[in-house]
Short mmCIF file of C-alpha atoms and ligand atoms in Angstrom, two decimals:
data_model
loop_
_atom_site.label_atom_id
_atom_site.label_comp_id
_atom_site.label_asym_id
_atom_site.label_seq_id
_atom_site.Cartn_x
_atom_site.Cartn_y
_atom_site.Cartn_z
CA MET A 1 -37.64 -1.88 -2.11
CA ALA A 2 -35.25 -0.27 0.39
CA SER A 3 -31.85 -1.96 0.65
CA LYS A 4 -31.03 -3.70 3.91
CA TYR A 5 -27.57 -2.10 3.76
CA ASP A 6 -26.55 1.46 4.68
CA PHE A 7 -24.72 1.75 1.35
CA ASP A 8 -24.66 -0.02 -1.99
CA LEU A 9 -20.89 0.54 -2.08
CA PHE A 10 -18.42 1.38 0.65
CA VAL A 11 -14.91 2.36 -0.45
CA ILE A 12 -12.02 2.17 2.01
CA GLY A 13 -9.32 4.59 0.89
CA GLY A 14 -9.61 8.00 -0.75
CA GLY A 15 -6.65 7.88 -3.13
CA SER A 16 -6.71 8.03 -6.91
CA GLY A 17 -8.38 4.66 -7.42
CA GLY A 18 -10.88 4.81 -4.55
CA VAL A 19 -12.03 8.36 -5.30
CA ARG A 20 -12.52 7.63 -9.00
CA ALA A 21 -14.52 4.46 -8.37
CA ALA A 22 -16.63 6.16 -5.67
CA ARG A 23 -17.60 9.19 -7.69
CA VAL A 24 -18.24 7.34 -10.94
CA ALA A 25 -20.47 4.85 -9.14
CA ALA A 26 -22.25 7.65 -7.25
CA GLY A 27 -22.82 9.39 -10.60
CA ASP A 28 -24.82 6.33 -11.64
CA GLY A 29 -27.07 6.70 -8.59
CA VAL A 30 -25.25 4.14 -6.45
CA ARG A 31 -25.34 5.05 -2.72
CA VAL A 32 -21.65 5.33 -1.85
CA GLY A 33 -19.76 5.81 1.42
CA LEU A 34 -15.99 6.35 1.56
CA ALA A 35 -13.58 6.41 4.49
CA GLU A 36 -10.12 7.98 4.34
CA ALA A 37 -7.77 7.82 7.31
CA SER A 38 -5.39 10.51 6.16
CA ARG A 39 -5.90 13.07 3.37
CA TYR A 40 -8.04 12.86 0.24
CA GLY A 41 -6.01 12.30 -2.92
CA GLY A 42 -3.85 9.60 -1.33
CA THR A 43 -0.23 8.86 -2.12
CA CYS A 44 -0.28 10.37 -5.60
CA VAL A 45 -1.65 13.76 -4.67
CA ILE A 46 -0.44 14.19 -1.10
CA ARG A 47 2.89 12.37 -0.81
CA GLY A 48 3.81 11.01 -4.23
CA CYS A 49 3.54 11.92 -7.89
CA VAL A 50 2.24 15.49 -7.52
CA PRO A 51 4.56 16.93 -4.85
CA LYS A 52 7.42 14.93 -6.37
CA LYS A 53 6.82 16.43 -9.83
CA LEU A 54 6.67 19.94 -8.34
CA MET A 55 10.01 19.21 -6.67
CA VAL A 56 11.36 18.04 -10.04
CA TYR A 57 10.37 21.40 -11.52
CA ALA A 58 11.94 23.25 -8.58
CA SER A 59 15.18 21.32 -8.99
CA GLU A 60 15.44 21.93 -12.73
CA TYR A 61 15.73 25.70 -12.37
CA ARG A 62 19.36 25.47 -11.30
CA ASP A 63 20.53 24.18 -14.68
CA LEU A 64 17.99 26.27 -16.54
CA THR A 65 19.19 29.51 -15.00
CA GLN A 66 22.80 28.61 -15.79
CA ASP A 67 21.90 27.77 -19.38
CA ALA A 68 19.85 30.95 -19.67
CA ARG A 69 23.05 32.99 -19.52
CA VAL A 70 24.33 31.32 -22.67
CA TYR A 71 21.01 32.22 -24.26
CA GLY A 72 21.70 35.86 -23.42
CA TRP A 73 19.77 36.36 -20.21
CA ASP A 74 21.37 38.34 -17.41
CA ILE A 75 20.47 35.91 -14.63
CA ARG A 76 22.39 35.58 -11.37
CA ASP A 77 22.52 32.48 -9.21
CA GLY A 78 20.77 32.72 -5.87
CA PRO A 79 20.26 30.16 -3.12
CA PHE A 80 17.28 27.85 -3.19
CA ASP A 81 14.83 28.81 -0.45
CA TRP A 82 13.32 25.51 0.74
CA PRO A 83 10.83 27.03 3.26
CA VAL A 84 9.38 29.27 0.53
CA PHE A 85 8.98 26.35 -1.86
CA ARG A 86 7.62 24.05 0.88
CA GLN A 87 5.01 26.62 1.87
CA ASN A 88 3.89 27.02 -1.76
CA LEU A 89 3.91 23.26 -2.22
CA HIS A 90 1.64 22.65 0.76
CA THR A 91 -0.70 25.45 -0.26
CA GLU A 92 -1.08 23.67 -3.61
CA LEU A 93 -1.57 20.27 -1.96
CA ASP A 94 -4.26 21.75 0.31
CA ARG A 95 -5.99 23.14 -2.78
CA LEU A 96 -5.84 19.78 -4.54
CA GLU A 97 -7.15 17.94 -1.50
CA GLY A 98 -10.07 20.38 -1.51
CA VAL A 99 -10.71 19.54 -5.16
CA TYR A 100 -10.85 15.83 -4.32
CA ARG A 101 -13.22 16.46 -1.40
CA ASN A 102 -15.48 18.55 -3.63
CA LEU A 103 -15.48 15.93 -6.36
CA LEU A 104 -16.73 13.39 -3.85
CA GLY A 105 -19.24 15.73 -2.21
CA ASN A 106 -20.63 16.98 -5.52
CA SER A 107 -21.18 13.47 -6.77
CA GLY A 108 -23.09 12.54 -3.61
CA VAL A 109 -20.52 10.32 -1.89
CA GLU A 110 -20.82 10.37 1.92
CA THR A 111 -17.31 10.66 3.36
CA PHE A 112 -15.91 9.60 6.74
CA ASP A 113 -12.59 11.13 7.78
CA CYS A 114 -11.28 8.20 9.73
CA ARG A 115 -9.71 4.79 9.47
CA ALA A 116 -12.03 1.93 8.55
CA LYS A 117 -11.66 -1.82 8.70
CA LEU A 118 -13.80 -4.82 7.96
CA LYS A 119 -15.87 -6.42 10.69
CA ASP A 120 -17.32 -8.99 8.34
CA LYS A 121 -17.97 -9.24 4.60
CA HIS A 122 -20.74 -6.62 4.71
CA THR A 123 -19.83 -4.53 7.79
CA ILE A 124 -17.29 -1.72 8.02
CA LEU A 125 -16.07 -0.67 11.43
CA LEU A 126 -15.10 3.00 11.64
CA GLU A 127 -12.45 4.28 14.02
CA ASP A 128 -15.03 5.95 16.29
CA GLY A 129 -16.73 2.60 16.83
CA THR A 130 -19.69 3.12 14.50
CA GLU A 131 -20.55 0.45 11.99
CA LYS A 132 -21.74 0.82 8.41
CA THR A 133 -23.03 -1.93 6.21
CA ALA A 134 -22.62 -2.20 2.46
CA LYS A 135 -23.64 -4.63 -0.25
CA THR A 136 -20.31 -4.20 -2.04
CA ILE A 137 -16.98 -3.18 -0.53
CA LEU A 138 -13.98 -1.81 -2.40
CA VAL A 139 -10.59 -1.78 -0.68
CA ALA A 140 -8.28 0.86 -2.13
CA THR A 141 -5.93 1.55 0.77
CA GLY A 142 -2.71 1.83 -1.28
CA GLY A 143 0.70 1.22 0.18
CA TYR A 144 3.35 2.74 2.39
CA PRO A 145 7.15 3.09 2.20
CA VAL A 146 9.17 0.47 4.04
CA ARG A 147 12.57 0.66 5.73
CA PRO A 148 14.95 -2.29 5.57
CA ASP A 149 15.27 -4.56 8.56
CA LEU A 150 18.33 -2.82 9.98
CA PRO A 151 19.10 -1.61 13.52
CA ASN A 152 18.46 2.16 13.80
CA ALA A 153 16.60 2.28 10.48
CA GLU A 154 14.13 4.72 12.13
CA LEU A 155 16.92 7.30 12.00
CA GLY A 156 16.43 7.44 8.25
CA ILE A 157 13.58 9.18 6.48
CA VAL A 158 11.26 7.75 3.80
CA SER A 159 9.56 9.44 0.86
CA ASP A 160 6.53 10.51 2.98
CA ASP A 161 8.86 12.62 5.14
CA ILE A 162 10.73 14.47 2.43
CA PHE A 163 7.95 16.99 1.81
CA HIS A 164 7.91 18.03 5.49
CA LEU A 165 11.58 18.59 6.27
CA GLU A 166 12.35 21.65 8.37
CA SER A 167 15.32 22.36 6.17
CA LEU A 168 17.22 20.53 3.47
CA PRO A 169 20.27 18.58 4.62
CA LYS A 170 23.70 19.51 3.31
CA SER A 171 24.38 15.86 2.48
CA ILE A 172 22.15 12.85 2.06
CA LEU A 173 22.59 9.14 1.49
CA ILE A 174 19.82 7.55 -0.56
CA ILE A 175 19.41 3.79 -0.31
CA GLY A 176 17.80 1.99 -3.26
CA GLY A 177 17.90 2.00 -7.03
CA GLY A 178 14.20 2.11 -7.99
CA TYR A 179 11.96 4.91 -9.18
CA ILE A 180 11.87 6.80 -5.90
CA ALA A 181 15.59 6.53 -5.12
CA CYS A 182 16.67 7.72 -8.56
CA GLU A 183 14.09 10.48 -8.86
CA PHE A 184 14.95 11.94 -5.46
CA ALA A 185 18.68 11.60 -6.06
CA CYS A 186 18.23 13.92 -9.06
CA ILE A 187 15.77 16.24 -7.32
CA LEU A 188 17.86 16.74 -4.20
CA HIS A 189 21.04 17.15 -6.22
CA GLY A 190 19.29 19.84 -8.27
CA LEU A 191 18.25 21.61 -5.07
CA GLY A 192 21.88 21.78 -3.97
CA VAL A 193 22.15 18.79 -1.63
CA GLU A 194 25.29 16.60 -1.85
CA VAL A 195 23.77 13.27 -2.87
CA THR A 196 25.29 9.82 -2.40
CA GLN A 197 23.27 6.81 -3.54
CA TYR A 198 23.87 3.17 -2.63
CA TYR A 199 22.22 0.49 -4.73
CA ARG A 200 22.77 -3.16 -3.86
CA GLY A 201 22.45 -4.49 -7.44
CA ALA A 202 24.69 -4.13 -10.48
CA GLN A 203 22.74 -1.28 -12.12
CA ILE A 204 19.97 1.09 -11.01
CA LEU A 205 16.40 0.81 -12.32
CA ARG A 206 16.33 -2.96 -12.43
CA GLY A 207 13.97 -4.39 -15.04
CA PHE A 208 14.21 -1.46 -17.44
CA ASP A 209 16.14 -1.52 -20.71
CA ASP A 210 19.87 -1.90 -19.94
CA GLU A 211 21.05 0.73 -22.39
CA ALA A 212 18.48 3.27 -21.18
CA ARG A 213 19.16 2.78 -17.49
CA GLY A 214 22.90 2.79 -18.17
CA LEU A 215 22.55 6.21 -19.77
CA VAL A 216 20.50 7.53 -16.84
CA ALA A 217 23.14 6.26 -14.40
CA GLU A 218 25.92 7.87 -16.43
CA ALA A 219 24.05 11.18 -16.58
CA MET A 220 23.42 11.09 -12.82
CA ARG A 221 27.13 10.56 -12.15
CA ASP A 222 28.10 13.28 -14.65
CA ARG A 223 25.89 15.73 -12.79
CA GLY A 224 27.69 14.99 -9.56
CA ILE A 225 25.58 12.34 -7.86
CA ASP A 226 27.91 9.94 -6.05
CA LEU A 227 26.25 6.72 -7.19
CA HIS A 228 27.63 3.43 -5.87
CA VAL A 229 26.24 0.19 -7.26
CA GLY A 230 26.89 -3.18 -5.65
CA THR A 231 26.78 -1.32 -2.34
CA ASN A 232 24.37 -1.38 0.57
CA ILE A 233 24.14 -0.02 4.06
CA VAL A 234 25.01 -2.43 6.86
CA GLU A 235 25.06 -0.25 9.96
CA MET A 236 23.91 3.21 10.96
CA CYS A 237 23.94 5.26 14.13
CA LEU A 238 23.92 8.88 15.20
CA ALA A 239 27.40 10.26 14.61
CA SER A 240 27.26 11.83 18.08
CA GLU A 241 27.39 8.27 19.38
CA GLU A 242 30.99 8.11 18.21
CA GLN A 243 31.98 9.17 21.77
CA THR A 244 31.10 5.58 22.66
CA PRO A 245 33.79 2.98 21.77
CA HIS A 246 34.55 2.41 18.13
CA VAL A 247 31.70 3.36 15.83
CA GLY A 248 30.45 0.31 14.09
CA SER A 249 31.22 -1.91 17.03
CA ASP A 250 28.39 -3.76 18.72
CA ALA A 251 28.46 -1.42 21.72
CA ALA A 252 28.14 1.72 19.66
CA MET A 253 25.37 0.41 17.45
CA GLY A 254 23.44 -0.85 20.48
CA ALA A 255 23.58 2.55 22.16
CA ALA A 256 22.29 4.28 19.07
CA ASP A 257 19.50 1.76 18.75
CA ASP A 258 18.26 2.58 22.24
CA THR A 259 18.27 6.28 21.51
CA GLY A 260 16.48 5.90 18.20
CA SER A 261 13.76 3.53 19.23
CA GLN A 262 12.70 5.64 22.23
CA MET A 263 12.23 8.89 20.35
CA PRO A 264 8.98 9.88 18.64
CA LYS A 265 9.25 9.74 14.85
CA GLU A 266 9.23 13.51 14.26
CA ALA A 267 11.95 14.04 16.84
CA VAL A 268 14.05 11.33 15.24
CA ILE A 269 13.72 12.97 11.84
CA ALA A 270 14.81 16.28 13.30
CA ALA A 271 17.66 14.71 15.25
CA ALA A 272 18.87 12.74 12.28
CA GLY A 273 18.50 15.73 10.03
CA PRO A 274 20.42 18.95 9.78
CA GLN A 275 18.92 20.34 13.02
CA GLY A 276 20.09 17.48 15.18
CA GLY A 277 22.91 15.17 14.34
CA PRO A 278 24.49 13.59 11.35
CA ILE A 279 24.38 9.83 10.84
CA ARG A 280 27.37 7.56 10.56
CA VAL A 281 26.92 4.79 8.03
CA LYS A 282 28.91 1.67 7.33
CA SER A 283 28.57 0.14 3.87
CA THR A 284 28.96 -3.38 2.51
CA THR A 285 32.14 -2.26 0.79
CA GLY A 286 33.69 -1.59 4.18
CA GLY A 287 33.74 2.21 4.18
CA GLU A 288 32.30 4.48 6.89
CA LYS A 289 30.87 7.88 6.11
CA ILE A 290 28.85 10.56 7.82
CA PHE A 291 25.72 12.03 6.21
CA ASP A 292 23.31 14.67 7.47
CA MET A 293 20.42 12.45 6.47
CA VAL A 294 19.71 8.92 5.26
CA PHE A 295 16.74 8.34 2.96
CA PHE A 296 15.39 4.83 2.52
CA ALA A 297 13.80 4.38 -0.91
CA THR A 298 13.70 0.64 -0.48
CA GLY A 299 10.24 -0.14 -1.76
CA ARG A 300 6.64 0.03 -0.65
CA ALA A 301 4.28 -2.46 0.99
CA PRO A 302 0.50 -2.82 0.61
CA SER A 303 -1.59 -1.27 3.40
CA THR A 304 -3.40 -4.36 4.64
CA ASN A 305 -2.28 -4.46 8.28
CA ASP A 306 -5.04 -4.72 10.87
CA MET A 307 -7.80 -4.29 8.29
CA GLY A 308 -9.83 -7.35 9.25
CA LEU A 309 -9.30 -8.66 5.73
CA GLU A 310 -8.24 -12.23 6.37
CA GLU A 311 -10.84 -12.54 9.13
CA ALA A 312 -13.48 -11.62 6.55
CA GLY A 313 -12.11 -14.27 4.17
CA VAL A 314 -10.03 -12.04 1.89
CA LYS A 315 -6.86 -13.80 0.77
CA LEU A 316 -3.53 -12.00 1.09
CA GLY A 317 -0.38 -12.80 -0.87
CA ARG A 318 3.10 -13.30 0.58
CA GLY A 319 3.85 -9.59 0.40
CA GLY A 320 0.61 -8.73 2.21
CA GLN A 321 -1.12 -7.69 -1.02
CA ILE A 322 -4.78 -8.49 -1.64
CA VAL A 323 -5.11 -11.29 -4.15
CA VAL A 324 -7.63 -10.43 -6.88
CA ASP A 325 -8.76 -11.86 -10.19
CA ASP A 326 -8.79 -10.08 -13.57
CA HIS A 327 -11.90 -8.18 -12.45
CA SER A 328 -10.33 -6.99 -9.17
CA ARG A 329 -12.56 -9.37 -7.21
CA THR A 330 -11.13 -10.92 -4.04
CA ASP A 331 -11.88 -14.40 -2.71
CA VAL A 332 -15.01 -12.90 -1.14
CA ASP A 333 -17.62 -12.31 -3.84
CA ASN A 334 -18.79 -8.85 -2.70
CA ILE A 335 -15.33 -7.49 -1.82
CA PHE A 336 -13.11 -5.98 -4.52
CA ALA A 337 -9.68 -4.34 -4.32
CA ILE A 338 -7.84 -1.97 -6.65
CA GLY A 339 -4.60 -0.01 -6.80
CA ASP A 340 -1.33 -0.50 -4.95
CA VAL A 341 -2.95 -2.62 -2.25
CA THR A 342 -3.20 -5.36 -4.88
CA ASP A 343 0.44 -4.88 -5.97
CA ARG A 344 -0.19 -5.42 -9.67
CA VAL A 345 1.20 -2.40 -11.53
CA ASN A 346 1.64 0.29 -8.88
CA LEU A 347 0.93 3.45 -10.84
CA THR A 348 -1.81 6.05 -10.36
CA PRO A 349 -3.32 5.82 -13.85
CA VAL A 350 -3.50 2.05 -13.47
CA ALA A 351 -5.39 2.37 -10.16
CA ILE A 352 -7.80 4.78 -11.84
CA ARG A 353 -8.42 2.36 -14.70
CA GLU A 354 -8.90 -0.48 -12.23
CA GLY A 355 -11.46 1.70 -10.42
CA MET A 356 -13.35 2.40 -13.65
CA ALA A 357 -13.29 -1.27 -14.65
CA PHE A 358 -14.59 -2.18 -11.18
CA VAL A 359 -17.60 0.12 -11.62
CA GLU A 360 -18.35 -1.48 -15.02
CA THR A 361 -18.12 -4.93 -13.49
CA ALA A 362 -19.95 -4.37 -10.22
CA PHE A 363 -22.59 -1.78 -11.14
CA ARG A 364 -23.06 -1.62 -14.90
CA ASP A 365 -23.56 -5.29 -15.64
CA ASN A 366 -20.53 -5.13 -17.92
CA PRO A 367 -17.76 -7.36 -16.53
CA THR A 368 -14.56 -5.60 -17.54
CA PRO A 369 -11.10 -7.09 -16.96
CA VAL A 370 -8.25 -4.67 -16.42
CA ASP A 371 -5.73 -4.49 -19.25
CA HIS A 372 -2.25 -4.42 -17.73
CA ASP A 373 -0.42 -4.91 -21.02
CA LEU A 374 1.78 -2.24 -22.60
CA ILE A 375 1.53 0.44 -19.92
CA PRO A 376 3.73 3.45 -20.65
CA SER A 377 5.50 5.06 -17.72
CA ALA A 378 8.10 7.68 -16.97
CA ILE A 379 10.85 7.96 -14.42
CA PHE A 380 11.41 11.60 -13.58
CA THR A 381 15.14 11.45 -13.26
CA GLN A 382 17.27 14.09 -14.95
CA PRO A 383 17.26 13.24 -17.81
CA GLU A 384 13.84 11.61 -17.75
CA MET A 385 13.21 8.10 -18.95
CA GLY A 386 10.02 7.21 -20.77
CA THR A 387 9.33 3.59 -21.50
CA ILE A 388 6.73 1.19 -22.86
CA GLY A 389 6.83 -2.49 -23.72
CA LEU A 390 9.74 -4.88 -23.69
CA SER A 391 13.35 -4.02 -22.98
CA GLU A 392 15.96 -5.19 -25.50
CA GLU A 393 16.92 -7.96 -23.08
CA ALA A 394 13.38 -9.22 -22.48
CA ALA A 395 12.40 -9.03 -26.16
CA GLY A 396 15.59 -10.81 -27.23
CA GLU A 397 14.75 -13.70 -24.94
CA ARG A 398 11.39 -14.04 -26.62
CA GLU A 399 12.12 -13.73 -30.33
CA GLU A 400 14.48 -12.38 -32.97
CA ILE A 401 14.57 -8.61 -32.86
CA GLU A 402 16.02 -5.56 -34.55
CA ILE A 403 17.17 -2.68 -32.37
CA TYR A 404 17.01 0.87 -33.67
CA THR A 405 18.80 3.52 -31.65
CA SER A 406 19.69 7.14 -31.96
CA SER A 407 21.92 8.77 -29.37
CA PHE A 408 22.66 12.47 -29.63
CA ARG A 409 23.17 15.73 -27.73
CA PRO A 410 19.85 17.61 -27.58
CA MET A 411 20.02 21.00 -29.28
CA GLN A 412 18.85 23.04 -26.29
CA THR A 413 21.47 21.82 -23.81
CA ALA A 414 24.23 21.31 -26.38
CA PHE A 415 23.95 25.03 -27.24
CA ALA A 416 24.48 25.78 -23.55
CA GLY A 417 27.64 23.67 -23.59
CA ARG A 418 26.28 20.64 -21.78
CA GLU A 419 27.38 17.12 -22.63
CA ASP A 420 23.95 15.56 -21.83
CA ARG A 421 22.98 12.82 -24.27
CA ALA A 422 19.54 11.66 -25.31
CA LEU A 423 18.54 8.17 -26.43
CA MET A 424 15.67 7.11 -28.68
CA LYS A 425 15.28 3.37 -28.99
CA LEU A 426 12.83 1.04 -30.70
CA ILE A 427 12.75 -2.72 -30.29
CA VAL A 428 11.20 -4.33 -33.36
CA SER A 429 10.08 -7.91 -33.98
CA LYS A 430 12.02 -9.27 -36.96
CA LYS A 431 9.13 -11.50 -37.92
CA THR A 432 6.04 -9.29 -37.51
CA ARG A 433 7.76 -5.86 -37.67
CA VAL A 434 5.67 -4.85 -34.65
CA VAL A 435 7.35 -2.36 -32.30
CA LEU A 436 7.68 -4.33 -29.07
CA GLY A 437 9.24 -1.63 -26.95
CA CYS A 438 10.21 2.02 -26.97
CA HIS A 439 12.69 3.59 -24.55
CA ILE A 440 13.47 7.26 -24.44
CA VAL A 441 16.02 9.04 -22.27
CA ALA A 442 15.70 12.75 -22.83
CA PRO A 443 14.25 15.90 -21.35
CA GLY A 444 10.49 15.55 -21.74
CA ALA A 445 10.66 11.77 -22.27
CA GLY A 446 7.52 11.37 -20.17
CA GLU A 447 5.54 13.54 -22.58
CA MET A 448 6.98 11.74 -25.61
CA ILE A 449 6.30 8.21 -24.42
CA GLN A 450 2.64 9.00 -23.87
CA MET A 451 2.31 9.74 -27.60
CA ALA A 452 4.51 6.88 -28.80
CA GLY A 453 2.50 4.66 -26.45
CA ILE A 454 -0.68 5.21 -28.47
CA ALA A 455 0.91 3.83 -31.62
CA ILE A 456 2.55 0.92 -29.82
CA LYS A 457 -0.65 0.00 -28.00
CA MET A 458 -2.36 -0.02 -31.40
CA GLY A 459 0.21 -2.55 -32.59
CA ALA A 460 2.18 -0.24 -34.89
CA THR A 461 4.98 -1.73 -36.96
CA LYS A 462 8.32 -0.11 -37.60
CA GLU A 463 7.06 0.74 -41.09
CA ASP A 464 4.04 2.52 -39.55
CA PHE A 465 6.47 4.69 -37.59
CA ASP A 466 8.49 5.32 -40.78
CA ARG A 467 5.40 6.46 -42.69
CA VAL A 468 4.98 9.39 -40.33
CA CYS A 469 6.66 12.62 -41.36
CA ALA A 470 9.16 14.05 -38.88
CA VAL A 471 8.39 17.16 -36.85
CA HIS A 472 11.51 19.25 -37.18
CA PRO A 473 13.51 20.27 -35.21
CA THR A 474 12.51 18.06 -32.28
CA MET A 475 14.13 15.22 -30.37
CA SER A 476 11.26 12.83 -30.97
CA GLU A 477 11.62 13.09 -34.76
CA GLU A 478 14.38 10.49 -34.32
CA LEU A 479 11.64 7.96 -33.62
CA VAL A 480 10.46 8.16 -37.23
CA THR A 481 13.80 8.65 -38.97
CA MET A 482 15.86 5.67 -37.83
CA ARG A 483 16.35 3.82 -41.12
CA SER A 484 18.66 0.88 -40.38
CA PRO A 485 18.92 -1.25 -37.27
CA THR A 486 21.85 -0.57 -34.97
CA ARG A 487 22.02 -4.30 -34.24
CA THR A 488 19.98 -7.47 -34.24
CA ALA A 489 19.57 -10.02 -31.48
P1 NDP B 1 11.01 -0.06 -6.16
O1 NDP B 1 10.50 -1.38 -5.82
O2 NDP B 1 10.94 0.46 -7.54
O3 NDP B 1 12.54 0.04 -5.70
C1 NDP B 1 12.97 -0.37 -4.44
C2 NDP B 1 14.48 -0.32 -4.45
O4 NDP B 1 14.96 -0.59 -3.15
C3 NDP B 1 15.09 -1.36 -5.37
O5 NDP B 1 16.21 -0.78 -5.99
C4 NDP B 1 15.47 -2.48 -4.41
O6 NDP B 1 16.57 -3.22 -4.86
C5 NDP B 1 15.87 -1.67 -3.20
N1 NDP B 1 15.73 -2.41 -1.95
C6 NDP B 1 14.67 -3.12 -1.52
N2 NDP B 1 14.92 -3.64 -0.30
C7 NDP B 1 16.17 -3.26 0.03
C8 NDP B 1 17.01 -3.48 1.15
N3 NDP B 1 16.61 -4.23 2.19
N4 NDP B 1 18.23 -2.93 1.16
C9 NDP B 1 18.64 -2.20 0.11
N5 NDP B 1 17.91 -1.95 -0.97
C10 NDP B 1 16.69 -2.48 -1.01
O7 NDP B 1 10.31 0.89 -5.12
P2 NDP B 1 10.17 2.44 -5.02
O8 NDP B 1 9.96 2.66 -3.56
O9 NDP B 1 11.25 3.17 -5.71
O10 NDP B 1 8.82 2.72 -5.79
C11 NDP B 1 7.64 1.99 -5.45
C12 NDP B 1 6.70 1.96 -6.61
O11 NDP B 1 6.10 3.24 -6.73
C13 NDP B 1 7.33 1.67 -7.96
O12 NDP B 1 7.43 0.32 -8.22
C14 NDP B 1 6.40 2.36 -8.89
O13 NDP B 1 5.40 1.46 -9.25
C15 NDP B 1 5.84 3.50 -8.08
N6 NDP B 1 6.44 4.78 -8.46
C16 NDP B 1 6.30 5.24 -9.73
C17 NDP B 1 6.84 6.43 -10.11
C18 NDP B 1 6.70 6.90 -11.51
O14 NDP B 1 5.85 6.38 -12.22
N7 NDP B 1 7.49 7.86 -11.95
C19 NDP B 1 7.60 7.25 -9.17
C20 NDP B 1 7.71 6.68 -7.87
C21 NDP B 1 7.14 5.50 -7.55
P3 NDP B 1 16.43 -4.45 -5.89
O15 NDP B 1 16.29 -3.84 -7.26
O16 NDP B 1 17.69 -5.20 -5.72
O17 NDP B 1 15.24 -5.23 -5.47
#
């Protein structure tokens, strides 16, 4: 019997989670529609993980070429050509977006290149005014970067903007101490920008293992990043406004506010950037400084504004996130949500897994909860941090633990005369011997933690690690050769 709906499933959002769910469901013969307001691939592919990682690679060549000379290569320093890299970057992003479009098309998903919102629990209203009905709806609209509530905050850029800059600034102030702030501090420093970073808390990368984040902070400072903790921005205005009374006074800040709020966003970015005018910033510690650019890496918010969600009965949390149960089901029985819009664990591979679990639950008669326990992740600072499980602090609160650590200078950079240190760390339950957490700060830590993560997810004990023969000479061999605990807690 023909369905009374246009689609069995309509997905709103063509990012990692939405695309995966749509094409897997379509592969099962489900009639799927998908609307994407911007570009296919979403945050990860278009303005997140992928372009960021390519920028990490670009930024690493500076040290690599210097080190290469010690290894005997006749390599000369040259300037970094941002327009060349940016052009190549966008060519690659265009290619990847094409791949995502093809994946959807080839699996039979009908796509709509426009914004979509809910009219009611079974009706989707497209931007052009047309309506589509669906038996099941999946919201996978992701999130967006937010600026702090500060006068003139529009003068600063956010992570979406960084990939489109006309030119790189000579100096930049990065606000925040999370993943994005720390990664871009390292990237931009590597590309030759003078980087200052303000973080309001006591130590960057809040929530991660203290020793590991302490080492990352130390390495960032050693490389020349001017990192200030316990510091935040309190005022900002175009430095050209300093002709007006005293900068930082109410009059000056008010004038800058007027200028900023009337300009279109692109023009503001250009004006605040190297083409236009530098920005004068006042910090909580009382100092005033001028930067070519200010970059707010102050968190992300779920994209739920003006989506018709609450009107359709979907419950939102205090942060605007869609509230879902273990099976990604909202308060409305036929509406599900996955990925960053639900603000559970905001990582691409998690959104993909949530999308797969949703298909099992909604279309394969196999209700599948999403497992959010022991998720490995990496922070692509320089050096990288790879992490899974509990930090020393969190584990110590829970039970008696042994801490195994090895801190050393990696062979490759030590040979080149660098002082960089690596850290391998295991947190072990004293009672069960199970490895509760693993934290690695080292070049390639992201690759290593993926492998260590398999063992830890399987419930490996310290003795299981010890039974594995070392691969020599590598950095990760330390993970299986740490014989006695450094300390207990
Ligand atoms: P985070 O939430 O990780 O960090 C936000 C930072 O901004 C925190 O240091 C926070 O401070 C600070 N902050 C928030 N509000 C203000 C304010 N008003 N003034 C000053 N500072 C402020 O967000 P990100 O944007 O860095 O990243 C978002 C998410 O994206 C991450 O949680 C992660 O899930 C994902 N991501 C993952 C990556 C990876 O896997 N490698 C890379 C990039 C992003 P405080 O600590 O005090 O709250």
